[in-house]
Coordinates of C-alpha atoms in Angstrom, one line a residue:
Chain C
M1 CA 38.5 -47.2 -33.5
A2 CA 37.5 -45.9 -30.1
T3 CA 35.9 -42.4 -30.1
L4 CA 36.9 -40.0 -27.4
A5 CA 33.9 -37.8 -27.7
V6 CA 31.6 -37.6 -24.7
T7 CA 28.5 -37.3 -26.9
R8 CA 28.1 -39.7 -29.8
P9 CA 27.2 -37.9 -33.0
P10 CA 24.3 -39.4 -34.9
F11 CA 24.8 -41.3 -38.2
G12 CA 24.7 -39.4 -41.4
G13 CA 22.1 -36.8 -42.5
F14 CA 19.9 -34.5 -40.5
S15 CA 17.1 -35.6 -38.2
F16 CA 13.9 -33.6 -38.2
E17 CA 11.8 -36.2 -36.4
N18 CA 10.7 -34.0 -33.5
C19 CA 9.6 -31.0 -35.5
K20 CA 6.1 -32.4 -36.3
R21 CA 5.7 -33.5 -32.7
N22 CA 6.6 -30.0 -31.5
A23 CA 4.2 -28.4 -33.8
V24 CA 1.4 -30.8 -32.6
I25 CA 2.2 -30.1 -29.0
E26 CA 2.1 -26.3 -29.6
G27 CA -1.2 -26.6 -31.3
E28 CA -2.7 -28.7 -28.5
V29 CA -1.4 -26.3 -25.8
N30 CA -2.8 -23.3 -27.6
K31 CA -6.2 -24.9 -27.9
V32 CA -6.4 -25.3 -24.2
G33 CA -5.6 -21.6 -23.8
C34 CA -2.1 -21.9 -22.4
S35 CA 1.3 -21.1 -24.0
L36 CA 4.5 -23.0 -24.0
P37 CA 6.9 -21.9 -21.3
A38 CA 9.4 -19.3 -22.5
A39 CA 13.0 -20.3 -22.1
R40 CA 15.1 -18.1 -20.0
K41 CA 17.1 -15.9 -22.3
T42 CA 20.2 -13.9 -21.5
G43 CA 19.2 -10.6 -23.2
T44 CA 22.9 -9.7 -23.0
T45 CA 25.8 -7.8 -24.3
I46 CA 28.9 -9.8 -24.9
C47 CA 32.0 -8.8 -26.8
G48 CA 35.6 -9.6 -27.3
V49 CA 38.7 -7.8 -28.6
I50 CA 42.2 -8.9 -29.7
F51 CA 45.0 -6.7 -28.3
K52 CA 48.8 -6.9 -28.6
D53 CA 49.4 -9.9 -26.3
G54 CA 46.1 -11.6 -26.2
V55 CA 42.3 -11.4 -26.0
V56 CA 39.9 -9.5 -23.7
L57 CA 36.3 -10.9 -23.3
G58 CA 33.5 -9.0 -21.7
A59 CA 29.9 -9.6 -20.6
D60 CA 27.1 -8.1 -18.7
T61 CA 25.5 -10.1 -15.9
R62 CA 21.7 -9.9 -16.4
A63 CA 19.5 -13.0 -17.1
T64 CA 15.9 -12.3 -18.1
E65 CA 12.8 -14.5 -18.1
G66 CA 10.3 -12.7 -20.3
M67 CA 10.1 -9.2 -18.8
V68 CA 11.5 -10.1 -15.4
V69 CA 15.2 -10.2 -14.4
A70 CA 15.7 -13.8 -13.3
D71 CA 19.3 -13.4 -12.2
K72 CA 21.0 -10.1 -11.4
N73 CA 24.5 -11.6 -11.3
C74 CA 24.8 -14.5 -13.6
S75 CA 28.2 -15.5 -15.1
K76 CA 28.2 -15.5 -18.9
I77 CA 31.9 -16.1 -19.5
H78 CA 32.3 -19.9 -19.5
Y79 CA 35.5 -21.9 -19.2
I80 CA 36.4 -24.1 -22.2
S81 CA 40.1 -24.9 -21.5
P82 CA 42.9 -23.2 -19.5
N83 CA 43.7 -21.0 -22.4
I84 CA 40.2 -20.6 -24.0
Y85 CA 37.1 -18.9 -22.7
C86 CA 33.7 -18.4 -24.3
C87 CA 30.9 -15.8 -23.7
G88 CA 27.4 -16.9 -24.3
A89 CA 24.2 -15.1 -25.4
G90 CA 20.8 -16.5 -26.2
T91 CA 19.1 -19.2 -24.2
A92 CA 20.9 -19.5 -20.9
A93 CA 20.6 -23.3 -20.6
D94 CA 21.8 -23.8 -24.2
T95 CA 25.0 -21.7 -23.8
E96 CA 25.8 -23.4 -20.5
M97 CA 25.4 -26.9 -21.7
T98 CA 27.0 -26.4 -25.1
T99 CA 30.1 -24.9 -23.6
Q100 CA 30.3 -27.6 -21.0
I101 CA 30.0 -30.4 -23.6
I102 CA 32.7 -28.8 -25.8
S103 CA 34.9 -28.2 -22.8
S104 CA 34.7 -31.8 -21.9
N105 CA 35.4 -33.1 -25.4
L106 CA 38.3 -30.6 -25.8
E107 CA 39.9 -31.9 -22.6
L108 CA 39.7 -35.5 -23.9
H109 CA 41.1 -34.3 -27.2
S110 CA 43.9 -32.4 -25.5
L111 CA 44.9 -35.5 -23.4
S112 CA 44.9 -37.5 -26.6
T113 CA 47.2 -35.1 -28.5
G114 CA 49.3 -34.2 -25.5
R115 CA 49.1 -30.5 -26.4
L116 CA 47.3 -27.4 -25.3
P117 CA 44.1 -27.1 -27.3
R118 CA 43.8 -24.6 -30.1
V119 CA 41.0 -22.1 -30.4
A120 CA 40.3 -23.2 -34.0
T121 CA 39.6 -26.7 -32.6
A122 CA 37.0 -25.4 -30.2
N123 CA 35.5 -23.3 -32.9
R124 CA 35.1 -26.2 -35.2
M125 CA 33.6 -28.4 -32.5
L126 CA 31.1 -25.7 -31.6
K127 CA 30.1 -24.9 -35.2
Q128 CA 29.6 -28.5 -36.1
M129 CA 27.4 -29.2 -33.1
L130 CA 25.3 -26.1 -33.6
F131 CA 24.9 -26.8 -37.3
R132 CA 23.7 -30.3 -36.6
Y133 CA 20.8 -28.9 -34.5
Q134 CA 19.9 -26.4 -37.3
G135 CA 19.6 -23.4 -35.1
Y136 CA 17.3 -25.0 -32.4
I137 CA 20.1 -24.6 -29.9
G138 CA 19.8 -20.9 -29.2
A139 CA 23.5 -20.2 -28.4
A140 CA 25.3 -17.2 -29.8
L141 CA 28.9 -17.3 -28.6
V142 CA 32.0 -15.2 -28.6
L143 CA 35.0 -17.6 -28.4
G144 CA 38.4 -16.3 -27.5
G145 CA 41.8 -17.6 -26.4
V146 CA 45.5 -17.8 -26.9
D147 CA 47.3 -20.8 -28.3
C148 CA 50.6 -21.7 -30.1
N149 CA 49.5 -19.6 -33.1
G150 CA 48.7 -16.4 -31.1
P151 CA 45.5 -14.9 -29.9
H152 CA 42.2 -15.8 -31.8
L153 CA 38.7 -14.5 -31.6
Y154 CA 35.6 -16.0 -33.2
S155 CA 31.9 -15.2 -33.2
I156 CA 29.6 -18.2 -33.5
Y157 CA 25.9 -18.0 -34.5
P158 CA 23.1 -20.4 -33.5
H159 CA 22.8 -21.8 -37.0
G160 CA 26.5 -22.8 -37.0
S161 CA 28.2 -20.0 -39.0
T162 CA 31.4 -18.5 -37.6
D163 CA 33.4 -15.4 -38.3
K164 CA 37.0 -14.8 -37.3
L165 CA 37.6 -11.1 -36.6
P166 CA 39.7 -8.8 -34.4
Y167 CA 36.6 -7.5 -32.5
V168 CA 33.1 -9.0 -32.2
T169 CA 29.9 -8.3 -30.3
M170 CA 26.9 -10.5 -29.8
G171 CA 23.5 -10.4 -28.0
S172 CA 20.7 -7.9 -27.9
G173 CA 23.1 -5.1 -26.9
S174 CA 25.6 -5.9 -29.6
L175 CA 24.7 -2.9 -31.7
A176 CA 25.5 -0.5 -28.9
A177 CA 28.7 -2.3 -28.1
M178 CA 29.7 -2.5 -31.8
A179 CA 29.3 1.3 -32.1
V180 CA 31.9 1.8 -29.3
F181 CA 34.3 -0.7 -31.0
E182 CA 33.9 0.8 -34.5
D183 CA 34.8 4.2 -33.0
R184 CA 37.7 3.4 -30.8
Y185 CA 39.3 0.1 -31.9
K186 CA 42.9 0.2 -32.9
P187 CA 45.1 -2.8 -33.8
D188 CA 47.8 -3.8 -31.3
M189 CA 46.4 -2.0 -28.2
E190 CA 47.9 -2.3 -24.8
E191 CA 46.1 -4.4 -22.1
E192 CA 44.8 -1.5 -20.1
D193 CA 43.4 0.2 -23.2
A194 CA 41.8 -3.0 -24.4
K195 CA 40.2 -3.6 -21.0
R196 CA 38.9 0.0 -20.9
L197 CA 37.5 -0.4 -24.5
V198 CA 35.6 -3.6 -23.6
R199 CA 34.3 -2.2 -20.4
D200 CA 33.0 0.8 -22.3
A201 CA 31.4 -1.4 -24.9
I202 CA 29.6 -3.5 -22.4
A203 CA 28.5 -0.4 -20.5
A204 CA 27.0 1.0 -23.7
G205 CA 25.0 -2.2 -24.0
I206 CA 23.9 -2.1 -20.4
F207 CA 22.7 1.5 -20.5
N208 CA 21.1 1.4 -23.9
D209 CA 19.6 -2.1 -24.1
L210 CA 16.8 -3.3 -21.8
G211 CA 17.8 -6.9 -22.0
S212 CA 21.3 -6.2 -20.6
G213 CA 22.2 -4.8 -17.2
S214 CA 23.8 -5.2 -13.8
N215 CA 27.6 -5.6 -13.7
I216 CA 30.5 -6.0 -16.1
D217 CA 32.6 -9.1 -16.1
L218 CA 35.9 -9.2 -17.9
C219 CA 38.3 -12.0 -18.8
V220 CA 41.8 -11.2 -20.0
I221 CA 43.7 -14.1 -21.7
T222 CA 47.3 -13.9 -22.5
K223 CA 50.0 -16.5 -23.2
S224 CA 51.2 -16.5 -19.6
K225 CA 48.0 -15.8 -17.6
V226 CA 44.2 -15.6 -17.4
D227 CA 42.6 -12.9 -15.4
Y228 CA 38.9 -13.6 -14.7
I229 CA 37.7 -10.4 -13.2
R230 CA 34.2 -10.8 -11.8
P231 CA 32.9 -8.2 -11.3
H232 CA 35.2 -5.7 -13.0
D233 CA 32.7 -2.9 -12.7
E234 CA 29.5 -2.6 -10.6
V235 CA 27.8 0.0 -12.7
N236 CA 24.3 -0.8 -11.3
K237 CA 24.7 -1.0 -7.6
K238 CA 21.4 -1.4 -5.6
G239 CA 20.7 1.8 -3.6
I240 CA 20.7 1.8 0.2
R241 CA 17.3 2.5 1.8
E242 CA 17.2 5.1 4.6
T243 CA 14.6 5.0 7.4
L244 CA 14.4 7.6 10.1
M245 CA 12.7 6.7 13.4
F246 CA 12.4 8.5 16.6
R247 CA 11.1 7.5 20.0
R248 CA 10.3 9.3 23.1
L249 CA 12.4 8.0 26.0
S250 CA 11.3 10.1 28.8
F251 CA 9.9 13.6 28.3
P252 CA 11.5 15.8 27.0
E253 CA 14.2 13.3 25.7
Y254 CA 13.8 11.9 22.2
I255 CA 16.0 9.4 20.5
F256 CA 16.5 9.6 16.8
M257 CA 17.7 6.5 14.8
K258 CA 18.7 6.6 11.1
H259 CA 18.8 3.2 9.4
M260 CA 21.0 2.9 6.3
G261 CA 21.4 -0.7 5.3
K262 CA 23.3 -2.4 8.0
A263 CA 24.6 0.8 9.7
F264 CA 22.6 3.1 11.9
Q265 CA 23.2 6.4 13.7
M266 CA 21.6 7.2 17.0
V267 CA 21.3 10.6 18.5
T268 CA 19.5 11.8 21.7
V269 CA 17.8 15.2 21.7
I270 CA 16.0 17.3 24.3
I271 CA 12.8 18.7 22.8
Q272 CA 10.8 21.4 24.4
D273 CA 7.7 21.6 22.1
E274 CA 6.1 20.2 19.0
E275 CA 7.5 22.7 16.6
Q276 CA 11.1 21.8 17.7
L277 CA 10.2 18.2 17.2
F278 CA 9.2 18.7 13.6
M279 CA 12.4 20.7 12.9
C280 CA 14.5 18.0 14.4
V281 CA 12.8 15.3 12.2
E282 CA 13.5 17.5 9.1
L283 CA 17.1 18.0 10.1
H284 CA 17.8 14.3 10.7
S285 CA 16.1 13.1 7.6
T286 CA 18.6 14.8 5.3
Chain J
M1 CA 19.9 -14.8 -51.8
A2 CA 18.8 -13.6 -48.4
A3 CA 16.1 -16.1 -47.4
P4 CA 16.5 -18.1 -44.2
A5 CA 16.6 -21.9 -44.3
A6 CA 13.4 -23.2 -45.8
M7 CA 10.5 -24.9 -44.0
I8 CA 11.0 -26.0 -40.4
P9 CA 12.5 -23.2 -38.2
Y10 CA 9.2 -21.3 -38.6
F11 CA 7.9 -22.6 -35.3
G12 CA 11.1 -21.8 -33.4
Q13 CA 10.9 -18.2 -34.3
Q14 CA 7.2 -17.9 -33.3
M15 CA 7.9 -19.2 -29.8
S16 CA 10.5 -16.6 -29.0
S17 CA 8.6 -13.7 -30.5
K18 CA 6.9 -13.3 -27.1
N19 CA 10.1 -11.9 -25.6
D20 CA 10.2 -8.2 -26.5
L21 CA 13.5 -7.5 -24.9
V22 CA 15.5 -9.5 -27.4
P23 CA 15.2 -7.8 -30.8
D24 CA 14.1 -9.7 -33.9
W25 CA 17.3 -9.6 -35.9
T26 CA 19.2 -11.6 -33.1
R27 CA 17.0 -14.6 -34.2
Q28 CA 17.4 -14.2 -37.9
E29 CA 19.7 -16.6 -39.6
V30 CA 23.0 -15.3 -40.9
S31 CA 23.0 -15.0 -44.6
T32 CA 25.6 -13.9 -47.1
G33 CA 23.4 -11.6 -49.3
T34 CA 26.2 -11.4 -51.8
T35 CA 27.5 -10.9 -55.2
I36 CA 30.0 -13.5 -56.4
M37 CA 31.5 -14.1 -59.8
A38 CA 34.1 -16.1 -61.7
V39 CA 35.7 -15.3 -65.0
E40 CA 38.0 -17.7 -66.9
Y41 CA 40.9 -16.5 -69.0
D42 CA 43.6 -18.3 -70.9
G43 CA 45.9 -19.6 -68.1
G44 CA 43.6 -19.5 -65.1
V45 CA 40.5 -18.1 -63.5
V46 CA 39.7 -14.9 -61.6
I47 CA 37.1 -15.0 -58.9
G48 CA 35.6 -12.2 -56.9
A49 CA 33.1 -11.5 -54.1
D50 CA 31.8 -8.7 -51.9
S51 CA 32.3 -9.0 -48.1
R52 CA 28.9 -8.4 -46.4
T53 CA 27.2 -10.9 -44.1
T54 CA 23.8 -10.0 -42.7
T55 CA 21.4 -11.1 -40.0
G56 CA 18.2 -9.5 -41.0
A57 CA 18.9 -5.8 -41.3
Y58 CA 22.1 -5.9 -39.3
I59 CA 25.5 -6.5 -40.9
A60 CA 27.1 -9.2 -38.8
N61 CA 30.5 -9.1 -40.6
R62 CA 31.5 -6.4 -43.0
V63 CA 34.8 -7.9 -44.0
T64 CA 33.8 -11.5 -44.7
D65 CA 35.9 -13.7 -46.9
K66 CA 33.5 -15.6 -49.2
L67 CA 36.3 -17.1 -51.3
T68 CA 37.0 -20.3 -49.4
P69 CA 39.9 -22.5 -50.4
I70 CA 38.9 -26.1 -50.9
H71 CA 42.3 -27.3 -52.1
D72 CA 45.6 -25.7 -53.2
R73 CA 44.2 -24.5 -56.5
I74 CA 40.5 -24.9 -56.0
F75 CA 38.3 -22.3 -54.5
C76 CA 34.5 -21.9 -53.9
C77 CA 32.5 -18.7 -53.8
R78 CA 29.7 -18.9 -51.2
S79 CA 26.3 -17.3 -51.3
G80 CA 23.1 -18.1 -49.4
S81 CA 23.0 -19.2 -45.7
A82 CA 26.4 -18.6 -44.0
A83 CA 26.0 -21.7 -41.8
D84 CA 25.0 -24.0 -44.6
T85 CA 27.7 -22.9 -47.0
Q86 CA 30.5 -23.0 -44.4
A87 CA 29.3 -26.5 -43.4
I88 CA 29.2 -27.8 -47.0
A89 CA 32.6 -26.3 -47.8
D90 CA 34.1 -28.0 -44.7
V91 CA 32.6 -31.3 -45.7
V92 CA 33.9 -31.0 -49.3
T93 CA 37.4 -29.9 -48.2
Y94 CA 37.5 -33.0 -45.9
H95 CA 36.4 -35.4 -48.7
L96 CA 38.7 -33.9 -51.2
N97 CA 41.7 -34.3 -48.9
V98 CA 40.7 -37.9 -48.2
H99 CA 40.2 -38.4 -52.0
S100 CA 43.6 -37.2 -52.9
G101 CA 45.2 -38.4 -49.7
V102 CA 43.9 -41.9 -49.5
I103 CA 43.6 -42.5 -53.2
E104 CA 47.2 -41.6 -54.1
L105 CA 47.1 -39.6 -57.3
D106 CA 50.1 -38.2 -59.2
E107 CA 48.2 -35.0 -59.9
P108 CA 46.1 -32.6 -57.9
P109 CA 42.3 -33.2 -57.9
L110 CA 40.2 -31.8 -60.8
V111 CA 37.9 -28.9 -60.3
E112 CA 35.2 -31.1 -61.7
T113 CA 35.7 -33.5 -58.8
A114 CA 35.2 -30.7 -56.3
A115 CA 32.2 -29.5 -58.1
N116 CA 30.7 -33.0 -58.1
L117 CA 31.2 -33.3 -54.4
F118 CA 29.4 -30.0 -53.9
R119 CA 26.6 -31.1 -56.1
A120 CA 26.2 -34.4 -54.2
S121 CA 25.8 -32.5 -50.8
C122 CA 23.6 -29.7 -52.2
Y123 CA 21.3 -32.1 -54.1
R124 CA 20.9 -34.7 -51.3
Y125 CA 19.9 -32.0 -48.7
R126 CA 18.3 -29.6 -51.2
E127 CA 15.2 -29.3 -49.0
E128 CA 17.1 -28.2 -46.0
L129 CA 19.9 -26.1 -47.4
T130 CA 20.0 -22.6 -48.8
A131 CA 23.3 -22.4 -50.8
G132 CA 24.5 -21.0 -54.1
I133 CA 28.1 -22.0 -54.7
L134 CA 30.5 -21.2 -57.6
V135 CA 33.5 -23.6 -57.8
A136 CA 36.5 -22.4 -59.7
G137 CA 40.1 -23.4 -59.9
W138 CA 43.0 -24.8 -61.8
G139 CA 43.0 -28.6 -61.9
G140 CA 45.5 -30.1 -64.2
G141 CA 44.0 -29.9 -67.7
R142 CA 41.8 -27.0 -68.7
V143 CA 38.1 -27.8 -68.6
L144 CA 35.6 -25.6 -70.4
S145 CA 33.0 -25.0 -67.8
S146 CA 30.5 -22.9 -69.7
S147 CA 30.1 -20.7 -72.7
P148 CA 30.9 -17.8 -72.2
P149 CA 33.2 -18.9 -69.4
V150 CA 31.7 -16.4 -66.9
A151 CA 29.5 -17.1 -63.9
V152 CA 27.8 -14.8 -61.5
G153 CA 25.8 -15.6 -58.4
G154 CA 24.1 -14.2 -55.3
S155 CA 21.4 -11.6 -54.8
G156 CA 23.5 -8.8 -56.4
S157 CA 24.1 -10.8 -59.6
T158 CA 20.8 -9.7 -61.1
Y159 CA 22.0 -6.2 -61.3
I160 CA 25.1 -7.0 -63.4
Y161 CA 23.8 -9.5 -66.1
G162 CA 23.5 -6.7 -68.6
F163 CA 26.9 -5.3 -67.7
M164 CA 28.5 -8.8 -68.2
D165 CA 26.7 -9.4 -71.4
S166 CA 27.9 -6.2 -72.9
N167 CA 31.4 -6.0 -71.5
Y168 CA 32.7 -9.5 -71.6
K169 CA 34.8 -10.3 -74.7
P170 CA 36.5 -13.6 -75.3
G171 CA 40.3 -13.5 -75.2
L172 CA 40.8 -11.2 -72.2
N173 CA 44.0 -11.5 -70.3
K174 CA 44.5 -11.7 -66.5
D175 CA 44.5 -7.9 -65.8
Q176 CA 41.5 -7.2 -67.9
C177 CA 39.6 -10.0 -66.2
L178 CA 40.5 -8.5 -62.8
E179 CA 39.4 -5.0 -63.9
L180 CA 36.1 -6.4 -65.3
T181 CA 35.4 -8.4 -62.1
A182 CA 36.2 -5.4 -59.8
A183 CA 34.0 -3.1 -61.9
A184 CA 31.1 -5.6 -62.0
L185 CA 31.2 -6.2 -58.3
S186 CA 31.3 -2.5 -57.5
L187 CA 28.2 -1.9 -59.6
A188 CA 26.4 -4.7 -57.9
M189 CA 27.4 -3.5 -54.4
E190 CA 26.2 0.0 -55.3
R191 CA 22.7 -1.2 -56.1
D192 CA 22.2 -4.3 -53.9
G193 CA 21.5 -3.7 -50.2
S194 CA 22.8 -7.1 -49.2
S195 CA 26.2 -6.7 -50.9
G196 CA 28.8 -4.3 -49.8
G197 CA 32.1 -3.8 -47.9
V198 CA 35.3 -4.5 -49.7
V199 CA 35.9 -6.4 -52.9
R200 CA 38.0 -9.6 -52.5
L201 CA 39.7 -11.0 -55.6
A202 CA 41.7 -14.1 -56.3
T203 CA 43.6 -15.3 -59.3
I204 CA 44.1 -19.0 -59.6
S205 CA 46.6 -20.3 -62.2
E206 CA 49.2 -22.9 -62.5
E207 CA 51.7 -20.8 -60.6
G208 CA 49.4 -20.6 -57.6
V209 CA 46.9 -18.3 -56.0
E210 CA 47.2 -14.5 -55.8
R211 CA 44.8 -12.7 -53.4
R212 CA 43.9 -9.1 -53.5
V213 CA 41.5 -6.8 -51.5
I214 CA 40.1 -3.5 -52.9
L215 CA 38.9 -1.3 -50.0
G216 CA 35.6 0.7 -50.2
N217 CA 37.2 4.0 -51.0
Q218 CA 39.4 2.5 -53.8
L219 CA 36.5 1.0 -55.7
P220 CA 36.0 2.1 -59.3
K221 CA 33.4 4.8 -59.5
F222 CA 30.8 5.0 -62.2
S223 CA 28.4 7.8 -61.3
S224 CA 29.3 11.4 -60.7
H225 CA 27.2 11.6 -57.5

């Protein structure tokens, strides 16, 4: 029987062959005085909520590498199928590749069945793959979508356990986001209320968790449409630096220039003496 | 039972401990701390569980359903690692459907068959798994599972052995069993940090399965404070 999966699953049982090798490598590396490279982690706040007609998924956009922000605007809401999207927290590469593999397999499966894929199918494929790797794939996911049975929302942990709930949060900022949900979640919300709730939950994560930051991305999935809003809210806009310059053209004319990002203002002033010059500088620097 | 999976993941957690931004509990394995129990009566079996799943000190799911259907009238109560028990339950459900689907039987599968399938998986991978499972159901003829026909499991079960020993009497009917189960689970949830939330009950008999939820504020109270 031909299999339609892109990756071929190994034959029965678990394989722990590489664990000993990894331990040896770590030992050797530490002996030399170095440390193994840290994987880039998406500190992250991701969440999802089910409302009257569908699902709203939300995510922040910061990717960290140790204590440094590696990417200020990374996209954490991944495409799985036209009606299913998945937010990913944990190791950035793991979430990216895992969602791509399952998206691929799900498309083949959908062609084989001739139907739009179900969220439960995506959930099962993800949990079985993560369980096979016993937690070594550091991908914590929030999977949401709308299928023939209505809207569904799952949270999937790196070891392969899943929970099916009306509202979920994951990532380092999940406690802050969950606090917002526990306070304001109501069943059967309208779309605008749900979007506002998710936006506030992610904002709570961004402002109260060091590993989350930058902007808020939203994805609204209903039976008829998918709105991928990136960014929905730029809560951490980079400030514009102001520089004030002045130059003497020909005594007593001075030209003042104020640089603000790409724009600048220019003003020509006649100055009689030093004191007036200082006053002018003060005036123009506000 | 709140221990993460046994030997190997040790190194994985050491590597990522250098990153201070991501807190510790995000890397803990999800475990169903738990109190689960099953009580047999003449005509069926009552099973019950709490609803708390934890990752370290954080409650990942406060309304978990730990009573997982394996077949129409066979359920399992899960305790231990959430991922391990969900995976085993899925595998056994698949095998049981193949068993009764491919091998055409006139009657539904026996609870003993399901229990043996669980035992096969749990024993074969006993070094790698952390799972404590109660299998209960109605499978054709009545099989006397243990004497007394009561089973408790999970981290919270230690707090209610005394209660069960003193309060269980043979010959209870369905409603008395339900009351006993609800009371025992409430007591365990009160004392065990890894158990809590709501009480989920299910009654499995020849007529079918009846499910019930007792919310936190409706639980039987035992102490005045």
